[in-house]
Coordinates of N, CA, C and O in Angstrom, one line a residue:
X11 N -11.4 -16.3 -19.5 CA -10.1 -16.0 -18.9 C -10.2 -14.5 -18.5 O -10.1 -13.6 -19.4
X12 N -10.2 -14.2 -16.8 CA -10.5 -12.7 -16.5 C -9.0 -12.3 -16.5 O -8.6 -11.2 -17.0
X13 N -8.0 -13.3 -15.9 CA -6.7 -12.2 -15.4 C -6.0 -12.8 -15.9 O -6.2 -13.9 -16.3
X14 N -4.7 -12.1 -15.9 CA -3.4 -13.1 -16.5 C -2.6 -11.5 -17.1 O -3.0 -10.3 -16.9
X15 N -1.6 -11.7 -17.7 CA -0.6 -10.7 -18.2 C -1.7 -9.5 -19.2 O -1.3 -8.3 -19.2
X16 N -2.8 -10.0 -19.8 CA -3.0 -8.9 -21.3 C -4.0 -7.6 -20.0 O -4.1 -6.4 -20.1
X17 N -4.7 -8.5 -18.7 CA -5.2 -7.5 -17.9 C -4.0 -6.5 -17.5 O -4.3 -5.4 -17.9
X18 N -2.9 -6.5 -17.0 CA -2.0 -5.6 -17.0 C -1.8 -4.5 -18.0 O -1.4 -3.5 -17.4
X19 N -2.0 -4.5 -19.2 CA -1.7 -3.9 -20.2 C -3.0 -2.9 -20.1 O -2.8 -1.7 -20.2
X20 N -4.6 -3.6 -20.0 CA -5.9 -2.4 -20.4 C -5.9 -1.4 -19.9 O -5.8 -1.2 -18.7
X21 N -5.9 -0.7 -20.9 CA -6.2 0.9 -20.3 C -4.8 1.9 -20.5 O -4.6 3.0 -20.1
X22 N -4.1 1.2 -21.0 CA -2.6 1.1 -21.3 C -2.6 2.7 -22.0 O -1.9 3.7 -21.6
X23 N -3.6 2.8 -23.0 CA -3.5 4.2 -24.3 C -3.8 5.4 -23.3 O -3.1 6.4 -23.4
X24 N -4.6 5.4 -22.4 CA -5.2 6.7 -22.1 C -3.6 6.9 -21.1 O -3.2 8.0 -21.2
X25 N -2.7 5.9 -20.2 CA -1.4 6.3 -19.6 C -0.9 6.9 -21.0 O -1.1 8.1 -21.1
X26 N -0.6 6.5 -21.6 CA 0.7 6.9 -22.4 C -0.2 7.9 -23.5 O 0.6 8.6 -24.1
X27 N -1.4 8.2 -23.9 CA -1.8 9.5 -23.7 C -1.3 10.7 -23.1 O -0.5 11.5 -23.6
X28 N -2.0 10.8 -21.9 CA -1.9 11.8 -20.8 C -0.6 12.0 -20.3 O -0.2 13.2 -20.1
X29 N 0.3 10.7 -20.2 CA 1.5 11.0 -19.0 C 2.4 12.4 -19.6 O 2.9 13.4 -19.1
X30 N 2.3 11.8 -21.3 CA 3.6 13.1 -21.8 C 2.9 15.1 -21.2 O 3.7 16.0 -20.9
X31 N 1.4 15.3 -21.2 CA 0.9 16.7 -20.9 C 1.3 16.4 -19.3 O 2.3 16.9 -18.8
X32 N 0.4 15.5 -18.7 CA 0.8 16.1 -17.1 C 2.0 15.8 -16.8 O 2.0 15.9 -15.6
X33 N 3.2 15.5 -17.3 CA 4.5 15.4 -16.9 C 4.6 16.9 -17.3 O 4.6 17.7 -16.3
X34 N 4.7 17.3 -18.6 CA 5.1 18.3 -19.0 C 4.2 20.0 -18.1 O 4.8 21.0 -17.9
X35 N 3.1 19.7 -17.7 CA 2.3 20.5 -16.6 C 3.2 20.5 -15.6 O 3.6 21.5 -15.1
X36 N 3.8 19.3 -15.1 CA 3.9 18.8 -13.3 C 5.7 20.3 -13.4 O 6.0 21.3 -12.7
X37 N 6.5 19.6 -14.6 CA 7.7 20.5 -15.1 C 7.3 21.5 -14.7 O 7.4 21.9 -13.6
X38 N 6.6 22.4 -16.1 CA 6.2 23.9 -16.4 C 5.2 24.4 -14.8 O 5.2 25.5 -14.2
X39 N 4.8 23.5 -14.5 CA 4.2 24.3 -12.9 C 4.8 24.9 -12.3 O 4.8 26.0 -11.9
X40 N 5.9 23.2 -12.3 CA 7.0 24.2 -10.9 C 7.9 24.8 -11.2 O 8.5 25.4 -10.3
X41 N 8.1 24.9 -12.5 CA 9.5 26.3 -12.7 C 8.2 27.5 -12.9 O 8.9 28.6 -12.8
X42 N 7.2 27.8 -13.0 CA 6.7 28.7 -13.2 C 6.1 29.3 -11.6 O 6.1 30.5 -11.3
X43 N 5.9 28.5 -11.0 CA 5.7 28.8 -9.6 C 6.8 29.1 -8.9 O 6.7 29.9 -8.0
X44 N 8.1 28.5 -9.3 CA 9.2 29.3 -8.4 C 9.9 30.5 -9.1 O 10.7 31.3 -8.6
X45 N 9.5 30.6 -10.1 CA 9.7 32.0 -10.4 C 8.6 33.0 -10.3 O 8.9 34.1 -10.7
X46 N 7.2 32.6 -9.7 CA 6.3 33.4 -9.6 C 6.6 33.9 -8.4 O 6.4 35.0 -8.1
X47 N 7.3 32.7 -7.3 CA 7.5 33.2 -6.1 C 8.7 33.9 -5.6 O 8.8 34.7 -4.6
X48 N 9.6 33.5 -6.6 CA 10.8 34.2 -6.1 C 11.3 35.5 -7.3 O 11.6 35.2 -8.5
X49 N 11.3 36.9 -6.5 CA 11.9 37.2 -5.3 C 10.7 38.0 -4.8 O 10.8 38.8 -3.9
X50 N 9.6 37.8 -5.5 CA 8.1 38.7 -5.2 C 7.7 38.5 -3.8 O 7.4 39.5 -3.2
X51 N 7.5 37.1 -3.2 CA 6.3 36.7 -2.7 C 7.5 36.0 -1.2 O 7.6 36.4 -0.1
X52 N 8.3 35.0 -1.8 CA 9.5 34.5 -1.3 C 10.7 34.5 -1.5 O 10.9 33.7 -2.4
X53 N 11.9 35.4 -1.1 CA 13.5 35.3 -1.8 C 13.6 33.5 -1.2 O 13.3 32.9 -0.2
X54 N 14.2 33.0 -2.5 CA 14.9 32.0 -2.7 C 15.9 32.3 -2.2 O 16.1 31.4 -1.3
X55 N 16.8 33.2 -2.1 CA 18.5 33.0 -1.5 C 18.1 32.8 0.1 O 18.8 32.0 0.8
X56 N 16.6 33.8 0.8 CA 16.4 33.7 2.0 C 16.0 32.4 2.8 O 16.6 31.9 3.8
X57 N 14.7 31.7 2.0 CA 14.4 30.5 2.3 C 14.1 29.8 1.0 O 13.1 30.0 0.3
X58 N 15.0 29.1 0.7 CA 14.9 28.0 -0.5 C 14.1 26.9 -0.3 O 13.8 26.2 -1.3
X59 N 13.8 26.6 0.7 CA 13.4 25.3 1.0 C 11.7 25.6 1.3 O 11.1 24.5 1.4
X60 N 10.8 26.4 1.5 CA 9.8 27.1 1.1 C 9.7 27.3 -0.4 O 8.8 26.8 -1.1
X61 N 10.5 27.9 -0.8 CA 10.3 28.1 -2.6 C 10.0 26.7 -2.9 O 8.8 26.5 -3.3
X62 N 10.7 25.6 -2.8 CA 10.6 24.6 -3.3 C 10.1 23.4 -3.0 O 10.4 22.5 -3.8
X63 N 9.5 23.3 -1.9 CA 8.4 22.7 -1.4 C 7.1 23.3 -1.7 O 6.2 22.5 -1.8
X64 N 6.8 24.9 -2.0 CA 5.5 24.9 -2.0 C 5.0 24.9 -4.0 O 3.9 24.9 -4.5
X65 N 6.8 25.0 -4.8 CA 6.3 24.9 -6.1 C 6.0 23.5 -6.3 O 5.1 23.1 -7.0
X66 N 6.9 22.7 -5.4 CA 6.5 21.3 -5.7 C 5.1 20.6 -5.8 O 4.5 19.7 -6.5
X67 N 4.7 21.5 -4.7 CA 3.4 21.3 -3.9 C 2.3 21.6 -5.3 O 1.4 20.9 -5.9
X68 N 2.5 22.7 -5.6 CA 1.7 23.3 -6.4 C 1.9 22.7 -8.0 O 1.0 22.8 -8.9
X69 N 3.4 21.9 -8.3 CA 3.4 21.3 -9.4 C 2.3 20.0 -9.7 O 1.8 19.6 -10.8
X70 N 2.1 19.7 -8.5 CA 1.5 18.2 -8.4 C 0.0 18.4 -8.8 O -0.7 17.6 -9.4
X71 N -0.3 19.5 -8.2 CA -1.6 20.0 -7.8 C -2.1 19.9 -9.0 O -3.2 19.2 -9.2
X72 N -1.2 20.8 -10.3 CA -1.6 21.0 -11.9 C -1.6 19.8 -12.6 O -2.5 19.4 -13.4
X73 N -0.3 18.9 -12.4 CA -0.2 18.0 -12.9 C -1.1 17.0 -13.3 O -1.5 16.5 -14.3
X74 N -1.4 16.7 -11.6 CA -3.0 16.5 -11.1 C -4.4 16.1 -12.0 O -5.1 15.1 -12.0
X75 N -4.4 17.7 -12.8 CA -5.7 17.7 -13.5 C -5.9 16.9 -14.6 O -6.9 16.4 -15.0
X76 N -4.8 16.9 -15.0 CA -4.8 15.5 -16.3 C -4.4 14.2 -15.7 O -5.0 13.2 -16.3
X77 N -3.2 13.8 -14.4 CA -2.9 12.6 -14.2 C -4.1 12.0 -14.0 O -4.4 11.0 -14.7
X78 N -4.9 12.7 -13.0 CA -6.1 11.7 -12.2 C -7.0 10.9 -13.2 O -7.1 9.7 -13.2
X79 N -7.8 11.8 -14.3 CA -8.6 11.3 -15.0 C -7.9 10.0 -15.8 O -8.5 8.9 -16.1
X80 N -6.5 10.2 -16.1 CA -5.8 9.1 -16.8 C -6.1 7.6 -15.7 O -6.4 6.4 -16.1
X81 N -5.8 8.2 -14.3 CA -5.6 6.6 -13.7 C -7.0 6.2 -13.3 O -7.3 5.0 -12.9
X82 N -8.0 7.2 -13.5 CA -9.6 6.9 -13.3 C -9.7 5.4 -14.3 O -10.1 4.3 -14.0
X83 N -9.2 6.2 -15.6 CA -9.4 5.0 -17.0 C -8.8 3.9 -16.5 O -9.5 3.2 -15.8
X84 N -7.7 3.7 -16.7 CA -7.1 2.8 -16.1 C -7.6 1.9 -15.6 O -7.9 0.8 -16.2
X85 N -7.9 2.3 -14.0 CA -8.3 1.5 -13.2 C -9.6 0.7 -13.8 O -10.1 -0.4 -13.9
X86 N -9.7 1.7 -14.1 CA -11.6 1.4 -15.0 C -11.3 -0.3 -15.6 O -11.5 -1.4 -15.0
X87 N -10.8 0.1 -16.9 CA -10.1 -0.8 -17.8 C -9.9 -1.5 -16.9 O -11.0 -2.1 -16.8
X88 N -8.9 -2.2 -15.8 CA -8.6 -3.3 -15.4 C -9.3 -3.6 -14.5 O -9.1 -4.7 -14.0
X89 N -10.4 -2.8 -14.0 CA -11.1 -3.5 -12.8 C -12.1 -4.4 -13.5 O -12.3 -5.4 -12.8
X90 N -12.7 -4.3 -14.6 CA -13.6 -4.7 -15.6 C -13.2 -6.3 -15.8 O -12.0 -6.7 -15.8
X91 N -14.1 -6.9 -16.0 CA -14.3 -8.6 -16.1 C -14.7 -8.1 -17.6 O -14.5 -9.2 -18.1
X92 N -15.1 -7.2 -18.7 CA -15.5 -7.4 -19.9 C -13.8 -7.3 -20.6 O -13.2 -6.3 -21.0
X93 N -13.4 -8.4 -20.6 CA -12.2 -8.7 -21.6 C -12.2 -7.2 -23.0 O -11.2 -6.6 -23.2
X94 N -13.3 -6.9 -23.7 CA -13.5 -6.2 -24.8 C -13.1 -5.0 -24.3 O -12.3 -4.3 -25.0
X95 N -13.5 -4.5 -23.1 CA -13.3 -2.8 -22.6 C -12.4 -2.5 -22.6 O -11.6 -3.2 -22.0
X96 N -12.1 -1.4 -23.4 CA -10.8 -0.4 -23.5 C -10.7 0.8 -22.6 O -11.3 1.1 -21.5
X97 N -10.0 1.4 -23.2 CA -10.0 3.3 -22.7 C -10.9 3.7 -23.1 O -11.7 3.7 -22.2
X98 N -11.2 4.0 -24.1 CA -12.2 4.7 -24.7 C -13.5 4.2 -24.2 O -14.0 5.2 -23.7
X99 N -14.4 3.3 -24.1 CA -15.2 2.5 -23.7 C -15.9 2.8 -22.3 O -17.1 2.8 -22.0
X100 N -14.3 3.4 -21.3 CA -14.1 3.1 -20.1 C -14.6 5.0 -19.8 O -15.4 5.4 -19.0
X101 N -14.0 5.8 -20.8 CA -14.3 7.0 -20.8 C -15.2 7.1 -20.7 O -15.5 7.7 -19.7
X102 N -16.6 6.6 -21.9 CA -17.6 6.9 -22.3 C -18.2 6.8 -21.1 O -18.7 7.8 -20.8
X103 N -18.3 5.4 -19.8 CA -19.2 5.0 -19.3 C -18.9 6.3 -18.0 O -19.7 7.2 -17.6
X104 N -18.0 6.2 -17.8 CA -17.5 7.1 -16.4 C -18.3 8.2 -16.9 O -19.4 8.4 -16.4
X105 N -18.0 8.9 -17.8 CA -18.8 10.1 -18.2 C -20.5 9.9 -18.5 O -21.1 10.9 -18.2
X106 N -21.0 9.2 -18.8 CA -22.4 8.7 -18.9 C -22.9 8.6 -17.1 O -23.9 9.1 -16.6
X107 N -22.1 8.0 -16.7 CA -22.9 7.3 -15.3 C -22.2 8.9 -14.1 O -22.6 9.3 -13.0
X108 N -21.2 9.4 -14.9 CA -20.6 9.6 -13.0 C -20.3 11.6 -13.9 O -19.9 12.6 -13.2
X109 N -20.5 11.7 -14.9 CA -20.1 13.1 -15.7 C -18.6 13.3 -15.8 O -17.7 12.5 -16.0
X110 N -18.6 14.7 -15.6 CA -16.8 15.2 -15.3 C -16.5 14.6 -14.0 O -15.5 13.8 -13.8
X111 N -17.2 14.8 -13.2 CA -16.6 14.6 -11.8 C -16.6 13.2 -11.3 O -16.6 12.6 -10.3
X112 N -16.4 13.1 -12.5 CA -16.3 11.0 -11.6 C -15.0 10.9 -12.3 O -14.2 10.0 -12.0
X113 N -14.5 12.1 -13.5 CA -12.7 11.5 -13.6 C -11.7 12.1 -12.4 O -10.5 11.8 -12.3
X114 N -12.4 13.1 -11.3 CA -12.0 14.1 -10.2 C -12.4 13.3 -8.8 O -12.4 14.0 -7.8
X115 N -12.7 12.0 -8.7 CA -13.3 11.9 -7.8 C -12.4 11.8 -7.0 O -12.7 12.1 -5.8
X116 N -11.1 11.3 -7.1 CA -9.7 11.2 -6.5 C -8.4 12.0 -6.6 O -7.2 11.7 -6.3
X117 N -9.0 13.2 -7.0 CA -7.8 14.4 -7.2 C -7.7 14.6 -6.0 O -6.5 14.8 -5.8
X118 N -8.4 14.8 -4.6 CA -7.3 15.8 -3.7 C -7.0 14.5 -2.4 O -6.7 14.8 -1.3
X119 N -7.2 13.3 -2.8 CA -6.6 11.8 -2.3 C -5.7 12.0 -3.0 O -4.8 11.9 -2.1
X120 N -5.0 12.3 -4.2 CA -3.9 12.2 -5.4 C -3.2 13.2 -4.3 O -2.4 12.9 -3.5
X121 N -3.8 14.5 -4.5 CA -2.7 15.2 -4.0 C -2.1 15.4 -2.9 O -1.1 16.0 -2.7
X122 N -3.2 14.6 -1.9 CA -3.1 14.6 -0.5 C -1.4 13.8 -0.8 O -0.4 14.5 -0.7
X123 N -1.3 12.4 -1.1 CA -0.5 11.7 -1.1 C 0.9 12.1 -2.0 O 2.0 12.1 -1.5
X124 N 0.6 12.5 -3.7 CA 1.5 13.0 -4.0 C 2.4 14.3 -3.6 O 3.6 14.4 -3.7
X125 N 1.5 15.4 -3.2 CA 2.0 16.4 -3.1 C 2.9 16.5 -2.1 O 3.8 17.3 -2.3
X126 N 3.0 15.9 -1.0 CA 4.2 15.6 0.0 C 5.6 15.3 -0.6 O 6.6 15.9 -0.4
X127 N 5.2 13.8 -1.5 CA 6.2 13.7 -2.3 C 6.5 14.6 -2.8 O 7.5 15.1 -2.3
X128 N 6.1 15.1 -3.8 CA 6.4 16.0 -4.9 C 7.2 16.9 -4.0 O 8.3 16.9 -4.4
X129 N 7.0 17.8 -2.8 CA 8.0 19.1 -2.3 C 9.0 18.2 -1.6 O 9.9 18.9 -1.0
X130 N 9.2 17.2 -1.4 CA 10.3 16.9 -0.8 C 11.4 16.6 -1.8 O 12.6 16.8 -1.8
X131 N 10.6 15.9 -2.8 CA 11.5 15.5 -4.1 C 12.2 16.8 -5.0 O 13.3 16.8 -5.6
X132 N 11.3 17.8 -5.0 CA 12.2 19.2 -5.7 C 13.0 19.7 -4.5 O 14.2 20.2 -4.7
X133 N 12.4 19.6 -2.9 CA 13.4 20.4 -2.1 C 15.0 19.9 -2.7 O 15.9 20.4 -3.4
X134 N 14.7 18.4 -1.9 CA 15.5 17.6 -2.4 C 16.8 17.7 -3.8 O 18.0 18.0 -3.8
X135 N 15.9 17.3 -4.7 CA 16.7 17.9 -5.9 C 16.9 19.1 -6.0 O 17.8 19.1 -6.9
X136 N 16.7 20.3 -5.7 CA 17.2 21.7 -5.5 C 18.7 22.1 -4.6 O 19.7 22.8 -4.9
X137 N 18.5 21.2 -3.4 CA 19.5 21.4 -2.8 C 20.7 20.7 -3.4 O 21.8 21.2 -3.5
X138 N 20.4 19.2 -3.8 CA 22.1 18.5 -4.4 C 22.6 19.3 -5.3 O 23.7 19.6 -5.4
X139 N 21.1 19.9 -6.4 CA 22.1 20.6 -7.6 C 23.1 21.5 -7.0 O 24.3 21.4 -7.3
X140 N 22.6 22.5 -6.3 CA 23.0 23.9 -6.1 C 24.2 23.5 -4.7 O 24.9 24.4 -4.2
X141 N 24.3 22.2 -4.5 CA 25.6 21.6 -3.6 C 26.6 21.4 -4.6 O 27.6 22.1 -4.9
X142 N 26.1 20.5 -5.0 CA 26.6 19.5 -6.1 C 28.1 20.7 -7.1 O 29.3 20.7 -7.2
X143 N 26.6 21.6 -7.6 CA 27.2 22.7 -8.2 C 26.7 22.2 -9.5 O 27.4 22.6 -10.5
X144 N 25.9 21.7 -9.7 CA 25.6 20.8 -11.2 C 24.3 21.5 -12.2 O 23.4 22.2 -11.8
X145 N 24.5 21.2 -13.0 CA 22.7 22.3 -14.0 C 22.2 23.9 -13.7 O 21.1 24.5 -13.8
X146 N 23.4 24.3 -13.3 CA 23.0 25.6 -13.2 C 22.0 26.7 -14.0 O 21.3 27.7 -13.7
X147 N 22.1 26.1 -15.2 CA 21.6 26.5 -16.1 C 19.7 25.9 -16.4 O 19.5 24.8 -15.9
X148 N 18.7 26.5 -17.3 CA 17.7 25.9 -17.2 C 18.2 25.1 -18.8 O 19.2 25.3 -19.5
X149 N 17.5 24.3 -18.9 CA 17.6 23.9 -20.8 C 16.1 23.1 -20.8 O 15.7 22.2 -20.1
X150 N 15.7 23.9 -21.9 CA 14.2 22.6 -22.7 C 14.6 21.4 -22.7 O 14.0 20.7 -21.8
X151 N 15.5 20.9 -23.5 CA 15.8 19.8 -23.3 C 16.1 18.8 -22.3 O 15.9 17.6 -22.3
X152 N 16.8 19.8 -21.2 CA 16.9 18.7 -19.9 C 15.7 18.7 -19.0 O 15.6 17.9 -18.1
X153 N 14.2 20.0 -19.5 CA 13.3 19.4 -19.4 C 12.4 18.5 -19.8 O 11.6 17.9 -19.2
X154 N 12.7 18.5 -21.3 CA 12.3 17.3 -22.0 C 12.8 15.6 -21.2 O 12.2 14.9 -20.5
X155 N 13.8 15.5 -21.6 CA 14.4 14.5 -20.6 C 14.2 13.9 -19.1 O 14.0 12.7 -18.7
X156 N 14.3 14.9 -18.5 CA 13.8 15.0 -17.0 C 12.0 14.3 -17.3 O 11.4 13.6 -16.5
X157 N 11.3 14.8 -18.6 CA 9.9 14.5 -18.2 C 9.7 13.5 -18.8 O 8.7 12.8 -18.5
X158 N 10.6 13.0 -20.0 CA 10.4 11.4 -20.8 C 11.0 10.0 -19.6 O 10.5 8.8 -19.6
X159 N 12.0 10.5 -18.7 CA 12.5 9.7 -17.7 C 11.2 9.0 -16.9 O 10.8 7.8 -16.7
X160 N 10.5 10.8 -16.2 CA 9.5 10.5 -15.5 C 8.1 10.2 -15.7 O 7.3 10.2 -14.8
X161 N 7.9 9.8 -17.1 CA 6.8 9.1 -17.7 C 7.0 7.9 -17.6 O 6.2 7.1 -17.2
X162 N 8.5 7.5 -17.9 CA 8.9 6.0 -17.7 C 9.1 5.4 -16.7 O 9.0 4.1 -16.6
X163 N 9.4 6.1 -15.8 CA 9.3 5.6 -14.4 C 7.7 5.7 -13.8 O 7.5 4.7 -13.1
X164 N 6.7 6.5 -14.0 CA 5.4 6.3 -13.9 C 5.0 5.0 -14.5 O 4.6 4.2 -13.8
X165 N 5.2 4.9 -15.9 CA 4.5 3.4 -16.4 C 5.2 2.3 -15.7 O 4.4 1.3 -15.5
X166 N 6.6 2.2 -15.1 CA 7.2 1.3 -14.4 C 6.2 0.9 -13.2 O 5.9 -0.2 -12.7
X167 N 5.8 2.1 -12.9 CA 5.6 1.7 -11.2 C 4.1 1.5 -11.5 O 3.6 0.6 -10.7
X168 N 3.2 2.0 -12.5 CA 2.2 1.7 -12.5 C 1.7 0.3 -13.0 O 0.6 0.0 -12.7
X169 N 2.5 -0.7 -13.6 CA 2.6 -1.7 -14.4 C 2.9 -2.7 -12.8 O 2.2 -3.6 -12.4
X170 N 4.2 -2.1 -12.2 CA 4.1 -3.2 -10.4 C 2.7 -3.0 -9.9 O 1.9 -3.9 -10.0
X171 N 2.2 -2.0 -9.5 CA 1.0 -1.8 -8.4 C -0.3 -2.5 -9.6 O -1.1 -3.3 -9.1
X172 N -0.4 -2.2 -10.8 CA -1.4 -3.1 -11.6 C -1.4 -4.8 -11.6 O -2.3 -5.6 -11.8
X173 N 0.0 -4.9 -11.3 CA 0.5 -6.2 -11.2 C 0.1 -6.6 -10.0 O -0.7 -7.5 -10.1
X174 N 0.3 -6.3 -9.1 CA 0.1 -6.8 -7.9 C -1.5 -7.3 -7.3 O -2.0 -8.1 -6.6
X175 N -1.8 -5.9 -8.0 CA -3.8 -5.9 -8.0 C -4.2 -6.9 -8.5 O -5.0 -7.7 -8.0
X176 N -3.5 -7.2 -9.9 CA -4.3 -8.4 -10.2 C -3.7 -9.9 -10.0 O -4.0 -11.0 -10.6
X177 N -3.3 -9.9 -9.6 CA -2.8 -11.3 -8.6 C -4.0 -11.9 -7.4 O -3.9 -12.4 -6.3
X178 N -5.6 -11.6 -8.4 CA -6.3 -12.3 -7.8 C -6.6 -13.8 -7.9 O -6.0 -14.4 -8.8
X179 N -7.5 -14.5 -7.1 CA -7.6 -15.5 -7.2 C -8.7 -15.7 -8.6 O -9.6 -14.9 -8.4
X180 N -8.8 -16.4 -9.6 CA -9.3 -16.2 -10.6 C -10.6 -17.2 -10.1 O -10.6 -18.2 -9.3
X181 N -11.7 -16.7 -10.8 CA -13.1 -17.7 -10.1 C -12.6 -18.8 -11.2 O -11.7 -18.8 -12.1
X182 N -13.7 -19.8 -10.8 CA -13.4 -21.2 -10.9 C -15.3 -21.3 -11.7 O -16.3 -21.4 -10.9
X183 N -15.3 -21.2 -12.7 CA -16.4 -21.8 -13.7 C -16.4 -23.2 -14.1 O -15.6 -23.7 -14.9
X184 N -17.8 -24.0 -13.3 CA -17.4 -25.4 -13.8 C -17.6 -25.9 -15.3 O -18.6 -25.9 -16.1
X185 N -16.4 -26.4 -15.5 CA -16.0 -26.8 -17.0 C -16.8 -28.3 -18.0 O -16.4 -29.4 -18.1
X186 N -17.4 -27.8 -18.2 CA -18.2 -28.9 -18.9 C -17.7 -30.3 -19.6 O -18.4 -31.2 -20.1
X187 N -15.9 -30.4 -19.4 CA -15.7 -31.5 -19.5 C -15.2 -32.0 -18.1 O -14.6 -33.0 -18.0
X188 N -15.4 -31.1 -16.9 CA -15.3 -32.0 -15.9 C -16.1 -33.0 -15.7 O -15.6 -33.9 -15.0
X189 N -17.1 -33.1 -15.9 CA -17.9 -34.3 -16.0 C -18.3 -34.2 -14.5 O -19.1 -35.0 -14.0

């Protein structure tokens, strides 16, 4: 039995590993980049929408260094017909056959795709707040929250697109009581 619901799940530890550091990176990036940038490099009051597209940009980028290797595993783990292979398993081989750079082989495809996202999503949320008039203030906590949300929304979305991959057609081994 190659596919079915428990393939969704392999590779499961090295996500929920990783996701809580590179969430917490992707956070700490971009408040540290828009205060790197503003009022040194870029005034925010002048162009806000540069501040926060290029911290966004650059959140992704960090976040990046630990996401990728996590979804290298992953994928590992579920592309695998060995039912037994885990994360760890999946680490060892990637690193044996391919080194460091086989957990990197898809970082600047990651960022090509995410980082668009990522500055439109802080422009974005920058501007409602400071419309809005809402969170003026910074709080750990509502970065804590803000990054436990978006871990769970990562496992959501990764659990559909896992899902959908494996919605293959399953081979067909002739069964010895077909006669």
């Amino acid at each position: 039995r190659t596919y079915g619901p428990h393939k969704l799940y392999k590779g499961f530890s090295a996500l929920a590993l990783m996701s809580p550091p590179a969430n917490a990176l992707f956070y700490a990036g971009y408040d540290w980049t828009k205060a790197t940038l503003s009022p040194r490099i870029i005034d925010e009051e002048k162009n806000p929408i540069l501040v926060h597209t290029t911290a966004g940009f650059a959140a992704i980028t960090l976040a990046s260094l630990v996401m990728v290797p996590s979804e290298v595993i992953v994928q590992g783990a579920q592309a695998t017909d060995d039912a037994a292979a885990d994360s760890y398993q999946v680490f060892h081989k990637v690193l044996r056959e391919r080194g460091i750079q086989g957990f990197y082989r898809s970082y600047w495809a990651s960022v090509a795709v995410w980082g668009p996202f990522s500055s439109i999503y802080f422009t974005v949320y920058e501007t409602l707040k400071s419309t809005l008039g809402i969170c003026k203030s910074f709080s750990h906590h509502s970065a804590i929250r803000r990054g436990t949300r978006a871990v769970l929304l990562r496992m959501q979305r990764h659990r559909r697109r896992s899902r959908s991959r494996s919605h293959k057609p399953a081979r067909r081994y002739p069964c010895p009581t077909d006669g």
